[in-house]
Coordinates of C-alpha atoms and ligand atoms in Angstrom, one line a residue:
X1 CA 22.4 -20.2 -6.9
X2 CA 20.0 -18.6 -9.3
X3 CA 17.9 -15.7 -8.0
X4 CA 14.2 -16.6 -7.9
X5 CA 11.1 -14.6 -7.4
X6 CA 8.6 -16.1 -5.0
X7 CA 5.0 -15.4 -4.7
X8 CA 2.3 -16.2 -2.2
X9 CA -0.1 -18.9 -3.5
X10 CA 2.5 -21.7 -3.7
X11 CA 2.4 -21.8 0.1
X12 CA -0.1 -22.7 2.7
X13 CA -0.6 -19.4 4.3
X14 CA 0.8 -19.1 7.8
X15 CA -1.1 -17.2 10.5
X16 CA 1.1 -14.4 11.9
X17 CA -1.6 -12.8 14.0
X18 CA -0.3 -14.4 17.2
X19 CA 3.4 -13.7 16.7
X20 CA 5.5 -11.3 18.6
X21 CA 7.7 -9.2 16.3
X22 CA 10.7 -7.2 17.5
X23 CA 12.2 -4.4 15.5
X24 CA 15.7 -3.3 16.6
X25 CA 16.3 0.3 15.4
X26 CA 13.0 1.9 14.7
X27 CA 14.0 4.3 11.9
X28 CA 12.7 4.8 8.4
X29 CA 12.9 1.1 7.4
X30 CA 12.1 -0.3 10.9
X31 CA 9.2 2.1 11.5
X32 CA 7.8 1.4 8.0
X33 CA 8.0 -2.4 8.7
X34 CA 6.1 -1.8 12.0
X35 CA 3.4 0.2 10.2
X36 CA 3.1 -2.2 7.3
X37 CA 2.8 -5.2 9.7
X38 CA 0.1 -3.4 11.6
X39 CA -1.9 -2.8 8.4
X40 CA -1.5 -6.4 7.3
X41 CA -2.6 -7.8 10.7
X42 CA 0.8 -9.3 11.3
X43 CA 1.9 -9.6 14.9
X44 CA 0.0 -9.7 18.2
X45 CA 2.6 -7.3 19.6
X46 CA 5.2 -5.2 17.9
X47 CA 8.2 -4.4 20.1
X48 CA 10.7 -1.7 19.3
X49 CA 14.3 -1.6 20.6
X50 CA 15.7 1.9 20.1
X51 CA 16.6 5.1 22.0
X52 CA 13.9 6.3 24.4
X53 CA 12.9 9.3 22.2
X54 CA 12.6 7.1 19.2
X55 CA 10.5 4.6 21.1
X56 CA 8.1 7.4 22.2
X57 CA 7.8 8.7 18.6
X58 CA 7.3 5.2 17.2
X59 CA 4.6 4.5 19.8
X60 CA 2.8 7.8 19.0
X61 CA 2.9 6.8 15.3
X62 CA 1.6 3.4 15.9
X63 CA 4.6 1.6 14.5
X64 CA 5.2 -0.3 17.8
X65 CA 3.2 -1.3 20.9
X66 CA 6.0 -1.1 23.4
X67 CA 9.7 -0.2 23.5
X68 CA 13.0 -1.1 25.1
X69 CA 16.4 0.5 25.3
X70 CA 19.4 -1.1 23.6
X71 CA 20.8 -1.9 27.1
X72 CA 17.6 -3.9 27.6
X73 CA 17.7 -5.6 24.2
X74 CA 17.8 -9.1 25.6
X75 CA 14.5 -8.6 27.5
X76 CA 13.0 -6.8 24.6
X77 CA 13.4 -9.7 22.2
X78 CA 13.0 -12.5 24.7
X79 CA 9.5 -13.5 23.5
X80 CA 9.9 -12.5 19.9
X81 CA 9.1 -15.0 17.1
X82 CA 10.8 -12.7 14.6
X83 CA 13.5 -10.1 15.2
X84 CA 14.2 -7.5 12.5
X85 CA 17.5 -5.7 12.8
X86 CA 17.0 -2.3 11.2
X87 CA 19.9 -0.2 12.3
X88 CA 22.9 0.9 10.1
X89 CA 25.0 -2.1 9.0
X90 CA 27.9 -1.5 11.4
X91 CA 25.4 -1.5 14.3
X92 CA 23.7 -4.6 13.0
X93 CA 27.1 -6.3 13.1
X94 CA 27.4 -5.3 16.7
X95 CA 23.9 -6.3 17.8
X96 CA 23.6 -9.5 15.8
X97 CA 25.5 -11.7 18.2
X98 CA 23.4 -10.4 21.1
X99 CA 20.2 -11.1 19.2
X100 CA 21.2 -14.5 18.1
X101 CA 22.2 -15.4 21.7
X102 CA 19.1 -14.0 23.3
X103 CA 16.5 -15.2 20.8
X104 CA 14.0 -17.8 22.0
X105 CA 14.0 -21.2 20.4
X106 CA 12.3 -21.2 17.0
X107 CA 12.9 -17.5 16.5
X108 CA 13.7 -16.1 13.0
X109 CA 16.4 -13.4 13.2
X110 CA 16.6 -11.2 10.0
X111 CA 18.0 -7.8 9.0
X112 CA 17.4 -5.1 6.4
X113 CA 21.0 -4.1 5.7
X114 CA 21.8 -2.9 2.2
X115 CA 24.8 -5.3 1.8
X116 CA 24.5 -9.0 2.7
X117 CA 27.7 -11.0 2.6
X118 CA 29.3 -9.5 5.7
X119 CA 26.1 -10.0 7.7
X120 CA 25.4 -13.5 6.6
X121 CA 29.1 -14.4 7.4
X122 CA 28.8 -12.7 10.8
X123 CA 25.7 -14.8 11.5
X124 CA 27.3 -18.0 10.3
X125 CA 28.3 -20.5 13.0
X126 CA 26.3 -18.7 15.7
X127 CA 25.8 -22.1 17.3
X128 CA 22.1 -21.9 17.8
X129 CA 20.6 -24.7 15.6
X130 CA 17.2 -23.7 17.1
X131 CA 17.4 -20.1 15.7
X132 CA 17.3 -19.2 12.0
X133 CA 19.2 -16.3 10.5
X134 CA 17.8 -15.1 7.2
X135 CA 19.4 -12.0 5.7
X136 CA 17.1 -9.5 4.1
X137 CA 17.2 -6.3 1.9
X138 CA 14.0 -4.5 1.1
X139 CA 14.9 -2.6 -2.1
X140 CA 12.8 0.4 -1.2
X141 CA 13.7 3.5 0.7
X142 CA 13.8 7.3 0.5
X143 CA 16.2 10.1 1.1
X144 CA 14.5 10.7 4.5
X145 CA 15.7 9.2 7.7
X146 CA 14.1 8.3 11.1
X147 CA 10.8 7.0 12.3
X148 CA 9.0 10.3 11.3
X149 CA 9.5 9.4 7.7
X150 CA 8.1 5.8 8.2
X151 CA 5.6 4.8 5.5
X152 CA 3.3 1.8 5.8
X153 CA 3.2 1.5 1.9
X154 CA 7.0 1.7 1.5
X155 CA 7.3 -2.0 0.6
X156 CA 4.4 -2.2 -1.8
X157 CA 5.6 -3.5 -5.2
X158 CA 9.2 -3.5 -3.9
X159 CA 11.6 -6.3 -4.4
X160 CA 12.6 -7.7 -1.0
X161 CA 15.7 -9.9 -1.3
X162 CA 16.2 -12.7 1.2
X163 CA 19.6 -14.3 1.7
X164 CA 19.2 -17.4 3.9
X165 CA 22.4 -18.5 5.6
X166 CA 24.1 -21.7 4.5
X167 CA 22.1 -24.7 5.6
X168 CA 19.1 -22.6 6.6
X169 CA 15.9 -24.7 6.8
X170 CA 13.2 -24.1 4.2
X171 CA 10.3 -23.8 6.5
X172 CA 11.3 -20.4 8.1
X173 CA 12.4 -19.1 4.7
X174 CA 9.0 -19.9 3.3
X175 CA 7.4 -18.2 6.3
X176 CA 9.5 -15.1 5.7
X177 CA 8.5 -15.1 2.0
X178 CA 4.9 -15.3 3.1
X179 CA 5.2 -12.4 5.6
X180 CA 7.0 -10.2 3.0
X181 CA 4.3 -10.9 0.4
X182 CA 1.6 -9.9 2.9
X183 CA 3.1 -6.4 3.1
X184 CA 3.0 -6.1 -0.6
X185 CA 6.6 -6.8 -1.5
X186 CA 8.0 -9.3 -3.9
X187 CA 10.4 -11.8 -2.3
X188 CA 13.5 -12.8 -4.2
X189 CA 15.9 -15.4 -2.8
X190 CA 19.6 -15.3 -3.7
X191 CA 22.9 -16.0 -2.2
X192 CA 24.6 -13.0 -0.4
X193 CA 27.6 -12.8 -2.8
X194 CA 25.3 -12.5 -5.8
X195 CA 23.2 -9.9 -4.0
X196 CA 26.3 -7.8 -3.3
X197 CA 27.7 -8.1 -6.8
X198 CA 24.4 -7.1 -8.4
X199 CA 23.9 -4.3 -5.8
X200 CA 27.4 -3.0 -6.6
X201 CA 26.4 -2.6 -10.3
X202 CA 22.8 -1.2 -10.0
X203 CA 23.0 0.8 -6.7
X204 CA 26.6 1.3 -5.4
X205 CA 28.3 2.2 -8.8
X206 CA 25.5 4.7 -9.7
X207 CA 26.0 6.4 -6.3
X208 CA 29.7 6.7 -6.9
X209 CA 29.2 8.0 -10.4
X210 CA 26.7 10.6 -9.2
X211 CA 29.1 11.7 -6.4
X212 CA 32.1 11.9 -8.8
X213 CA 30.1 13.7 -11.6
X214 CA 28.7 16.3 -9.2
X215 CA 32.1 16.9 -7.7
X216 CA 33.7 17.3 -11.2
X217 CA 31.0 19.8 -12.3
X218 CA 31.2 21.5 -8.8
X219 CA 34.9 22.1 -9.3
X220 CA 34.3 23.4 -12.9
X221 CA 31.6 25.7 -11.4
X222 CA 34.1 27.3 -9.0
X223 CA 35.7 29.1 -12.0
X224 CA 32.7 31.0 -13.4
X225 CA 29.5 29.6 -11.9
X226 CA 28.2 28.7 -15.4
X227 CA 27.9 24.9 -15.2
X228 CA 25.3 24.9 -12.3
X229 CA 23.4 27.8 -13.9
X230 CA 23.1 25.8 -17.1
X231 CA 22.5 22.4 -15.5
X232 CA 19.1 21.2 -16.8
X233 CA 16.7 18.4 -16.1
X234 CA 19.0 15.6 -17.4
X235 CA 21.9 16.5 -15.1
X236 CA 19.5 16.9 -12.1
X237 CA 17.8 13.5 -12.8
X238 CA 21.1 11.7 -13.2
X239 CA 22.6 13.1 -10.1
X240 CA 19.7 13.1 -7.6
X241 CA 21.3 10.4 -5.5
X242 CA 24.4 12.6 -5.0
X243 CA 22.3 14.2 -2.2
X244 CA 22.4 10.9 -0.2
X245 CA 23.6 11.1 3.3
X246 CA 27.1 9.6 3.9
X247 CA 26.2 7.7 7.1
X248 CA 24.5 4.9 5.3
X249 CA 27.0 4.8 2.5
X250 CA 30.0 4.5 4.8
X251 CA 28.8 1.1 5.9
X252 CA 27.8 0.0 2.5
X253 CA 31.2 0.8 1.1
X254 CA 33.1 -0.8 3.9
X255 CA 31.1 -4.0 3.7
X256 CA 31.1 -4.3 -0.1
X257 CA 34.4 -2.6 -1.1
X258 CA 35.8 -5.3 -3.4
X259 CA 32.6 -5.7 -5.6
X260 CA 32.3 -1.9 -5.8
X261 CA 35.9 -1.5 -6.8
X262 CA 35.5 -4.3 -9.4
X263 CA 32.4 -2.6 -10.8
X264 CA 34.2 0.8 -10.9
X265 CA 37.1 -0.8 -12.8
X266 CA 34.7 -2.4 -15.3
X267 CA 32.9 1.0 -15.8
X268 CA 36.2 2.8 -16.4
X269 CA 37.1 0.3 -19.1
X270 CA 33.6 0.8 -20.7
X271 CA 33.9 4.6 -20.4
X272 CA 37.4 4.5 -21.9
X273 CA 36.2 2.4 -24.9
X274 CA 33.4 4.9 -25.4
X275 CA 35.9 7.7 -25.2
X276 CA 37.9 6.1 -28.1
X277 CA 34.7 5.9 -30.2
X278 CA 33.4 9.4 -29.4
X279 CA 33.9 10.8 -32.9
X280 CA 33.5 7.5 -34.7
X281 CA 30.4 6.0 -36.4
X282 CA 30.7 3.0 -34.1
X283 CA 29.4 5.1 -31.2
X284 CA 25.9 4.6 -32.7
X285 CA 25.9 1.0 -31.8
X286 CA 26.8 1.9 -28.1
X287 CA 23.7 4.1 -28.0
X288 CA 21.5 1.5 -29.8
X289 CA 22.5 -1.2 -27.3
X290 CA 22.0 1.1 -24.3
X291 CA 18.6 2.2 -25.6
X292 CA 17.6 -1.4 -26.1
X293 CA 18.8 -2.5 -22.6
X294 CA 17.1 0.5 -20.9
X295 CA 13.8 -0.4 -22.5
X296 CA 14.1 -3.8 -20.9
X297 CA 14.3 -2.5 -17.3
X298 CA 11.0 -3.3 -15.6
X299 CA 9.1 -0.1 -15.6
X300 CA 7.8 -0.1 -12.1
X301 CA 10.1 2.4 -10.3
X302 CA 10.5 -0.1 -7.4
X303 CA 11.8 -2.8 -9.7
X304 CA 8.8 -5.0 -9.6
X305 CA 9.8 -8.0 -11.8
X306 CA 6.3 -8.4 -13.3
X307 CA 6.0 -5.4 -15.6
X308 CA 2.9 -3.3 -14.9
X309 CA 0.3 -2.6 -17.5
X310 CA 0.9 0.9 -18.5
X311 CA -0.5 3.8 -20.4
X312 CA 0.8 7.2 -21.2
X313 CA -1.3 10.3 -20.8
X314 CA -0.5 13.5 -22.7
X315 CA -1.3 16.4 -20.4
X316 CA -1.2 20.1 -20.1
X317 CA 1.1 21.6 -17.4
X318 CA -1.5 22.9 -15.0
X319 CA -2.1 22.4 -11.3
X320 CA -4.3 19.5 -10.3
X321 CA -3.8 17.3 -13.4
X322 CA -2.6 14.3 -11.5
X323 CA -5.3 14.7 -8.8
X324 CA -8.0 14.9 -11.5
X325 CA -6.8 11.8 -13.2
X326 CA -6.5 9.9 -9.9
X327 CA -9.9 10.8 -8.7
X328 CA -11.5 10.0 -12.0
X329 CA -10.0 6.5 -11.9
X330 CA -10.9 6.1 -8.2
X331 CA -14.5 6.9 -9.1
X332 CA -14.5 3.8 -11.2
X333 CA -12.5 1.8 -8.7
X334 CA -9.3 1.5 -10.6
X335 CA -6.2 1.2 -8.5
X336 CA -3.2 3.0 -9.8
X337 CA 0.0 1.0 -8.9
X338 CA 2.6 3.5 -10.2
X339 CA 2.8 7.0 -11.5
X340 CA 5.8 8.6 -13.2
X341 CA 6.0 12.2 -14.5
X342 CA 7.8 12.1 -17.8
X343 CA 9.2 15.2 -19.4
X344 CA 6.7 17.8 -18.3
X345 CA 8.1 21.2 -19.2
X346 CA 6.8 24.3 -17.5
X347 CA 4.1 25.9 -19.7
X348 CA 4.3 23.2 -22.3
X349 CA 2.9 20.1 -20.6
X350 CA 4.2 16.6 -21.4
X351 CA 3.2 13.1 -20.4
X352 CA 2.5 11.0 -17.3
X353 CA 3.0 7.3 -17.1
X354 CA 0.4 5.3 -15.1
X355 CA 0.9 1.6 -14.2
X356 CA -1.9 -0.8 -13.4
X357 CA -1.8 -4.3 -11.9
X358 CA -4.1 -5.9 -14.5
X359 CA -4.5 -5.5 -18.3
X360 CA -8.3 -5.0 -17.9
X361 CA -7.7 -2.2 -15.4
X362 CA -5.5 -0.5 -18.0
X363 CA -8.2 -1.0 -20.6
X364 CA -10.9 0.5 -18.4
X365 CA -8.6 3.4 -17.4
X366 CA -7.9 4.1 -21.0
X367 CA -11.6 4.2 -21.8
X368 CA -12.4 6.4 -18.8
X369 CA -9.7 8.9 -19.5
X370 CA -10.4 9.0 -23.3
X371 CA -14.0 9.7 -22.5
X372 CA -12.9 12.6 -20.4
X373 CA -11.0 14.1 -23.3
X374 CA -7.4 13.0 -22.4
X375 CA -5.0 11.8 -25.1
X376 CA -4.1 8.3 -24.0
X377 CA -1.3 6.1 -25.4
X378 CA -1.0 2.5 -24.3
X379 CA 2.3 0.6 -24.4
Ligands
LIG1 P1 17.4 5.4 9.7 O1 16.1 6.0 9.3 O2 18.5 6.3 10.1 O3 17.1 4.4 10.9 C1 18.1 3.7 11.5 C2 17.8 3.6 13.0 O4 18.8 2.8 13.6 C3 17.8 4.9 13.6 O5 16.4 5.5 13.7 C4 18.4 4.7 15.0 O6 17.4 4.7 16.0 C5 19.0 3.3 14.9 N1 20.4 3.3 15.2 C6 21.0 2.5 16.1 N2 22.4 2.7 16.1 C7 22.6 3.8 15.3 C8 23.7 4.5 14.9 N3 24.9 4.1 15.4 N4 23.6 5.4 14.0 C9 22.4 5.8 13.5 N5 21.3 5.1 13.8 C10 21.4 4.1 14.7 O7 18.0 4.5 8.5 P2 17.2 3.5 7.6 O8 17.1 4.1 6.2 O9 16.0 3.0 8.2 O10 18.3 2.4 7.4 C11 18.4 1.3 8.3 C12 19.0 0.1 7.6 O11 18.2 -0.2 6.4 C13 20.4 0.3 7.1 O12 21.1 -0.9 7.5 C14 20.3 0.4 5.6 O13 21.4 -0.1 5.0 C15 19.0 -0.4 5.3 N6 18.3 0.1 4.1 C16 18.1 1.4 3.9 C17 17.3 1.8 2.8 C18 17.1 3.2 2.5 O14 16.9 3.6 1.3 N7 17.0 4.1 3.5 C19 16.8 0.8 1.9 C20 17.0 -0.5 2.2 C21 17.8 -0.9 3.3 P3 17.8 5.1 17.5 O15 18.3 6.5 17.3 O16 16.5 5.0 18.2 O17 18.8 4.2 17.9

């Protein structure tokens, strides 16, 4: 099945304001969903199923209206129109059968796990033709954990993959697409095997590469302490994800082991070919191809498929630059969709990349900032 991006506007818009939403595991993703639903007017009541301390924090933050313990999960989700399973993947696998059995007729059960095949398979054949399971993966997150890190804007501009189970009816899938679009995300439908194969290449392999590279340099560093002392921005940038907590990755690796191994094998072949060309002129074509492919990556950091309208701003390195630019644009009601700091060196300055939703916003931003004396480059 080909992956497709779906947008609101092709659908008659459902009304979610009377629905009951249950979030099982109110952590970073679950809490962020609760807050995002609240902002979007989705859900008459948002119910959390989590440990008591988490439920209390989530209520304080306004991510849920009421809470239940895991022991009481069946009561917690009994009236829910939508159940979002937001625990680590291994725990989703444990709780999924209970949710599917206890869900009311017509309920949509979904999850947010970072791998999809194992979960969609586990939901297959659940024997409830009146309950739909639709796998989900919001491709947004942070290195923080728990409900305290929840963010109502986490899903804005993020790709949100949906992997409906085999034979899933269209109507609940369309409703899910509509709901996701309302919280600012971009729904993409694909089959779970494709999701896991692509995720292995763009997410899981980079994690393994970062872990291996930092371990290699760490071992070299043990001798004389020089590598880490000399490690500059490039090394830091490329290895940021080596700081990821293992808890989440344990489950990802266990439930997507074969695609990750295949991708590592393919990478080793590519690296070995590069090794053979390291002192040959042919190496230039490897760089040329990689440069060209990198340029084709959608520039929104959350992977928004529709590229944003961008401009580059050449700035001095001094405190308050971003705040000044942002408030100047806010004064003329221009909404910044994305900001990236590019190569700003201490004392030297550098450039900032701003992304806007519309071409005319970029044009107005360019005029505003040029008039304020900034050097603006559009691209
Ligand atoms: P999180 O902040 O740690 O939240 C997970 C929540 O699940 C916890 O707050 C915890 O709440 C509950 N939980 C239940 N059983 C647990 C267990 N055995 N161990 C740990 N927590 C348990 O994690 P998250 O980042 O929201 O991730 C949740 C899911 O989202 C995962 O399946 C992950 O693959 C997926 N995901 C994560 C990201 C990301 O970048 N973080 C992005 C996309 C998808 P209680 O303590 O109240 O039980």
